Tab-separated table of C-alpha atoms in Angstrom:
chain	number	residue	atom	x	y	z
V	162	MET	CA	271.910	-51.403	241.907
V	163	MET	CA	274.184	-49.937	239.281
V	164	LEU	CA	277.906	-48.597	240.987
V	165	LEU	CA	280.021	-47.268	237.800
V	166	THR	CA	279.268	-47.631	233.826
V	167	ALA	CA	281.522	-46.590	230.858
V	168	ASP	CA	280.895	-43.285	229.988
V	169	GLU	CA	282.207	-41.078	226.817
V	170	ARG	CA	285.550	-40.846	228.263
V	171	ASP	CA	285.801	-44.832	227.947
V	172	HIS	CA	285.826	-46.888	224.544
V	173	ARG	CA	282.257	-47.715	223.804
V	174	ASP	CA	282.941	-51.036	224.184
V	175	THR	CA	284.736	-50.927	227.859
V	176	GLN	CA	282.895	-53.556	229.904
V	177	TYR	CA	282.981	-52.807	233.513
V	178	GLN	CA	283.153	-55.963	235.595
V	179	GLU	CA	284.142	-56.574	239.358
V	180	CYS	CA	284.264	-53.625	242.286
V	181	VAL	CA	286.146	-55.449	244.635
V	182	PRO	CA	285.691	-52.723	247.586
V	183	HIS	CA	288.006	-52.117	250.394
V	184	LYS	CA	287.079	-49.593	253.537
V	185	VAL	CA	290.075	-47.015	254.474
V	186	PRO	CA	289.761	-43.703	256.517
V	187	GLY	CA	287.550	-40.963	254.599
V	188	GLY	CA	285.833	-43.861	252.827
V	189	TYR	CA	286.638	-46.786	250.151
V	190	ILE	CA	288.719	-47.707	247.462
V	191	GLY	CA	287.474	-50.801	244.577
V	192	MET	CA	288.841	-52.440	242.795
V	193	ILE	CA	287.279	-52.461	239.529
V	194	THR	CA	288.426	-55.733	236.790
V	195	MET	CA	288.093	-53.757	233.007
V	196	TYR	CA	287.606	-55.967	229.698
V	197	LEU	CA	288.976	-54.247	226.655
V	198	PRO	CA	286.618	-55.887	223.701
V	199	LEU	CA	289.271	-54.262	221.516
V	200	THR	CA	292.068	-56.194	222.602
V	201	GLN	CA	290.216	-59.049	224.401
V	202	THR	CA	292.278	-58.007	227.857
V	203	LEU	CA	291.460	-57.575	231.095
V	204	ASN	CA	293.035	-55.548	233.423
V	205	LEU	CA	292.694	-53.617	236.941
V	206	ARG	CA	291.118	-49.282	237.283
V	207	LEU	CA	291.423	-48.291	241.221
V	208	ALA	CA	288.269	-46.410	241.930
V	209	ALA	CA	287.240	-44.119	245.156
V	210	SER	CA	284.446	-43.717	247.022
V	211	ARG	CA	283.452	-41.532	249.902
V	212	ASP	CA	279.969	-43.761	251.200
V	213	GLY	CA	280.228	-47.080	248.900
V	214	ARG	CA	277.417	-46.060	246.853
V	215	ARG	CA	278.630	-43.110	244.452
V	216	TRP	CA	282.034	-44.306	242.802
V	217	TRP	CA	284.856	-42.435	240.612
V	218	PHE	CA	287.813	-43.021	239.195
V	219	PRO	CA	290.933	-40.769	240.052
V	220	ASP	CA	292.506	-41.602	237.004
V	221	ARG	CA	291.278	-43.632	233.861
V	222	ARG	CA	294.375	-45.346	233.589
V	223	PRO	CA	295.138	-48.600	234.698
V	224	CYS	CA	296.691	-49.210	238.495
V	225	PHE	CA	297.414	-52.897	237.063
V	226	ASP	CA	298.046	-53.018	233.297
V	227	ASN	CA	298.299	-56.094	231.625
V	228	ALA	CA	302.143	-58.268	230.912
V	229	PRO	CA	302.861	-58.470	226.909
V	230	LEU	CA	300.755	-61.273	225.860
V	231	GLY	CA	303.014	-65.077	226.707
V	232	ASP	CA	303.643	-63.624	230.196
V	233	TYR	CA	301.228	-64.319	232.692
V	234	GLY	CA	298.461	-61.222	233.728
V	235	GLY	CA	299.376	-61.023	229.141
V	236	GLY	CA	295.786	-61.947	228.546
V	237	MET	CA	293.186	-61.514	231.448
V	238	ILE	CA	293.484	-59.872	234.984
V	239	TRP	CA	291.328	-62.070	237.233
V	240	GLN	CA	290.911	-60.792	241.062
V	241	SER	CA	290.105	-63.589	242.860
V	242	GLN	CA	289.725	-62.099	246.391
V	243	TYR	CA	289.408	-59.057	248.603
V	244	PRO	CA	292.438	-57.044	248.906
V	245	ILE	CA	294.570	-58.180	252.184
V	246	VAL	CA	296.565	-55.757	254.300
V	247	GLU	CA	299.821	-56.657	256.112
V	248	ASN	CA	302.773	-54.709	257.093
V	249	ASN	CA	301.580	-51.392	255.176
V	250	ARG	CA	301.057	-53.175	251.722
V	251	LEU	CA	297.811	-54.074	250.066
V	252	TYR	CA	297.917	-57.488	248.390
V	253	ILE	CA	295.924	-58.500	245.069
V	254	TYR	CA	295.300	-61.867	244.068
V	255	TYR	CA	294.797	-63.182	240.741
V	256	GLY	CA	294.130	-65.268	237.803
V	257	GLY	CA	296.710	-64.186	235.173
V	258	THR	CA	296.195	-65.863	231.786
V	259	GLU	CA	298.884	-65.884	228.847
V	260	GLY	CA	296.184	-65.822	226.533
V	261	PRO	CA	293.920	-62.873	225.870
V	262	HIS	CA	290.200	-63.106	226.644
V	263	ARG	CA	288.789	-65.249	223.711
V	264	GLN	CA	288.414	-68.982	222.117
V	265	ILE	CA	292.129	-70.052	221.008
V	266	SER	CA	291.304	-71.899	217.919
V	267	ASP	CA	293.342	-75.058	217.038
V	268	SER	CA	294.440	-73.818	213.971
V	269	ARG	CA	294.902	-78.142	212.900
V	270	ALA	CA	291.129	-78.495	213.464
V	271	PRO	CA	289.888	-79.282	210.282
V	272	SER	CA	287.753	-76.843	207.930
V	273	LYS	CA	284.443	-76.904	206.755
V	274	GLN	CA	282.836	-75.297	204.070
V	275	ILE	CA	280.321	-72.417	204.910
V	276	GLY	CA	279.571	-70.892	201.621
V	277	TYR	CA	280.550	-71.331	197.761
V	278	LEU	CA	284.608	-71.099	197.905
V	279	GLU	CA	284.480	-70.273	201.765
V	280	ASN	CA	286.065	-73.010	204.168
V	281	VAL	CA	286.412	-71.659	208.689
V	282	ILE	CA	287.846	-73.896	210.825
V	283	ASP	CA	285.647	-75.516	212.256
V	284	HIS	CA	285.362	-74.819	215.615
V	285	GLY	CA	283.322	-77.581	217.618
V	286	ALA	CA	285.462	-78.315	220.347
V	287	HIS	CA	288.849	-77.979	218.860
V	288	PHE	CA	289.919	-75.148	221.426
V	289	LEU	CA	293.312	-74.487	223.246
V	290	PRO	CA	293.339	-73.585	227.010
V	291	PHE	CA	293.924	-71.056	228.580
V	292	ASN	CA	297.154	-70.973	230.373
V	293	SER	CA	297.613	-68.864	233.882
V	294	ALA	CA	298.771	-69.173	236.873
V	295	LEU	CA	297.655	-67.831	240.521
V	296	CYS	CA	299.731	-63.911	240.969
V	297	ARG	CA	299.869	-61.526	243.412
V	298	VAL	CA	300.278	-57.821	242.820
V	299	SER	CA	301.120	-54.778	246.581
V	300	TRP	CA	300.814	-51.332	246.113
V	301	ARG	CA	302.177	-49.371	249.613
V	302	TYR	CA	298.642	-49.179	251.689
V	303	ASP	CA	299.313	-45.337	252.539
V	304	ARG	CA	300.368	-44.023	248.769
V	305	LEU	CA	297.278	-45.346	246.372
V	306	TYR	CA	296.961	-41.897	245.124
V	307	ALA	CA	298.296	-38.743	244.974
V	308	LEU	CA	297.386	-34.568	244.630
V	309	ALA	CA	300.600	-33.801	242.218
V	310	SER	CA	300.845	-30.473	239.767
V	311	ALA	CA	298.883	-31.396	236.634
V	312	ALA	CA	301.323	-29.385	234.290
V	313	GLY	CA	304.420	-30.808	235.969
V	314	GLY	CA	307.893	-29.396	235.543
V	315	PRO	CA	308.412	-25.885	238.079
V	316	THR	CA	304.196	-25.463	238.126
V	317	ILE	CA	302.790	-25.278	241.015
V	318	GLY	CA	299.675	-26.890	241.875
V	319	THR	CA	297.519	-25.842	244.379
V	320	ALA	CA	294.768	-27.790	246.488
V	321	VAL	CA	292.657	-26.427	249.183
V	322	THR	CA	290.475	-28.923	251.664
V	323	LYS	CA	287.053	-28.902	253.044
V	324	PRO	CA	286.008	-26.157	255.887
V	325	GLN	CA	286.407	-27.642	259.250
V	326	SER	CA	287.519	-26.599	262.868
V	327	LEU	CA	291.065	-26.392	263.018
V	328	ASP	CA	291.894	-24.687	266.405
V	329	GLY	CA	294.801	-26.163	267.956
V	330	LYS	CA	295.383	-29.040	265.744
V	331	LYS	CA	298.423	-29.634	263.953
V	332	LEU	CA	299.528	-30.969	260.837
V	333	SER	CA	301.686	-33.801	259.027
V	334	LEU	CA	302.402	-34.584	255.776
V	335	ASN	CA	302.605	-38.170	253.493
V	336	LEU	CA	304.779	-36.572	250.654
V	337	LEU	CA	307.162	-37.202	248.428
V	338	THR	CA	308.917	-34.385	246.031
V	339	ARG	CA	311.975	-34.585	243.623
V	340	PRO	CA	315.202	-33.823	244.232
V	341	PRO	CA	316.192	-30.386	241.698
V	342	LYS	CA	317.859	-31.363	238.185
V	343	LYS	CA	320.747	-29.386	236.325
V	344	SER	CA	320.067	-25.927	236.633
V	345	ASP	CA	321.447	-22.759	236.349
V	346	LYS	CA	319.388	-21.365	238.764
V	347	PRO	CA	319.508	-22.593	242.242
V	348	HIS	CA	316.255	-24.553	243.594
V	349	PHE	CA	314.452	-23.813	240.584
V	350	ASP	CA	312.942	-27.239	239.807
V	351	GLU	CA	313.530	-28.345	243.370
V	352	GLY	CA	310.191	-30.084	244.770
V	353	TYR	CA	308.680	-29.189	248.109
V	354	VAL	CA	305.315	-28.620	249.191
V	355	GLN	CA	304.210	-26.112	251.746
V	356	VAL	CA	300.894	-24.730	253.670
V	357	GLU	CA	298.487	-22.023	254.261
V	358	LEU	CA	295.738	-21.565	256.476
V	359	LEU	CA	292.745	-19.888	255.586
V	360	ASP	CA	289.723	-18.031	257.813
V	361	ALA	CA	286.213	-18.336	256.736
V	362	GLN	CA	286.547	-15.927	254.030
V	363	ASP	CA	289.186	-17.747	252.564
V	364	LYS	CA	291.788	-15.055	253.829
V	365	PRO	CA	295.988	-16.123	255.083
V	366	LEU	CA	295.721	-16.123	258.195
V	367	PRO	CA	298.990	-14.001	259.692
V	368	GLY	CA	301.673	-16.182	261.130
V	369	PHE	CA	300.196	-18.891	258.899
V	370	THR	CA	300.764	-17.770	255.355
V	371	ARG	CA	302.485	-19.902	252.700
V	372	GLY	CA	305.699	-17.569	252.643
V	373	GLU	CA	305.774	-18.224	256.465
V	374	CYS	CA	305.946	-22.011	255.735
V	375	THR	CA	309.075	-23.737	256.425
V	376	PRO	CA	308.952	-25.478	252.352
V	377	LEU	CA	309.153	-29.148	253.103
V	378	ASN	CA	310.347	-31.927	251.223
V	379	GLY	CA	312.144	-35.511	250.254
V	380	ASP	CA	309.945	-38.730	251.622
V	381	HIS	CA	307.975	-38.543	254.582
V	382	GLN	CA	305.110	-40.377	255.857
V	383	ALA	CA	304.031	-38.149	258.659
V	384	LEU	CA	306.248	-34.806	258.205
V	385	PRO	CA	305.177	-32.038	260.800
V	386	VAL	CA	304.582	-28.504	258.985
V	387	LYS	CA	305.796	-26.192	260.541
V	388	TRP	CA	305.417	-21.731	260.057
V	389	THR	CA	306.762	-18.885	261.504
V	390	GLY	CA	303.138	-18.605	264.004
V	391	GLY	CA	304.367	-21.559	264.813
V	392	ASP	CA	302.861	-25.191	264.562
V	393	MET	CA	299.482	-25.278	265.853
V	394	ALA	CA	297.060	-24.106	264.114
V	395	PRO	CA	294.807	-21.112	265.450
V	396	SER	CA	291.524	-20.590	266.262
V	397	THR	CA	290.447	-19.154	262.821
V	398	ALA	CA	291.981	-21.446	260.900
V	399	LYS	CA	289.433	-23.054	258.837
V	400	LYS	CA	291.265	-24.273	255.889
V	401	ALA	CA	294.348	-25.635	254.599
V	402	LYS	CA	295.689	-24.485	250.985
V	403	PHE	CA	298.523	-26.648	249.677
V	404	TYR	CA	301.399	-25.603	247.225
V	405	LEU	CA	302.969	-28.153	245.339
V	406	LYS	CA	305.892	-27.999	243.109
V	407	ARG	CA	307.390	-31.226	241.867
V	408	ALA	CA	305.636	-32.965	244.663
V	409	PHE	CA	303.584	-35.695	245.557
V	410	LEU	CA	300.869	-35.359	248.429
V	411	TYR	CA	299.341	-38.823	249.489
V	412	GLY	CA	298.014	-38.163	252.455
V	413	PHE	CA	297.407	-35.349	255.372
V	414	GLU	CA	296.264	-35.301	259.492
V	415	PHE	CA	294.673	-32.877	261.152
V	416	THR	CA	295.695	-34.494	264.825
V	417	GLU	CA	295.115	-32.076	268.571
């Protein structure tokens, strides 16, 4: 079964190597080893899946890129085993090489003639070893992905949840917002998140509109959302609409 393959957004020589899956609430994450023949390097990219069969990339950039050549991981990053979670950190052990993914020839090896006035190094067994080390990298387990405004700056981004019954539930957010920059307009570029509750027809519910939501900012793992109508969703609430300005929404949870 094929899970992932390079597409038009990848360089035509890109190769997907291992997919190391890990179960998380709501689905799976997968650490993908990416081989880039153009640079002869391997790095890691994070993938996601709801069912473990259909995978996608929230971001095409590496989640763990190569160090400079000569440092461990400057050439290749090989995953060693499944991720380990401890104390809200996700750990990956990997073999990091100082050199790239290719045979490193010893220039002191004898040469041989392969054509008229054309000599090359006699590769044979004249290769230098890879220098590597066992290394470890980690991420905050609850902050692997975030929703953010694509344009950045004061541009407000929005996102709407899939329909579900929110009757009597409370909402808490895992978020990080940016502090205000220097500006002659107070709060012009201060980061915040606001939430609006919608009915089945996508209409804002009185008492739970964006304007009636207390702006949320700072660095919080489980910050309660409050409206003038209270902190408990009414019986007609089916969706939540998020408004993000210079903010990162890492997660949200509806609880009884």
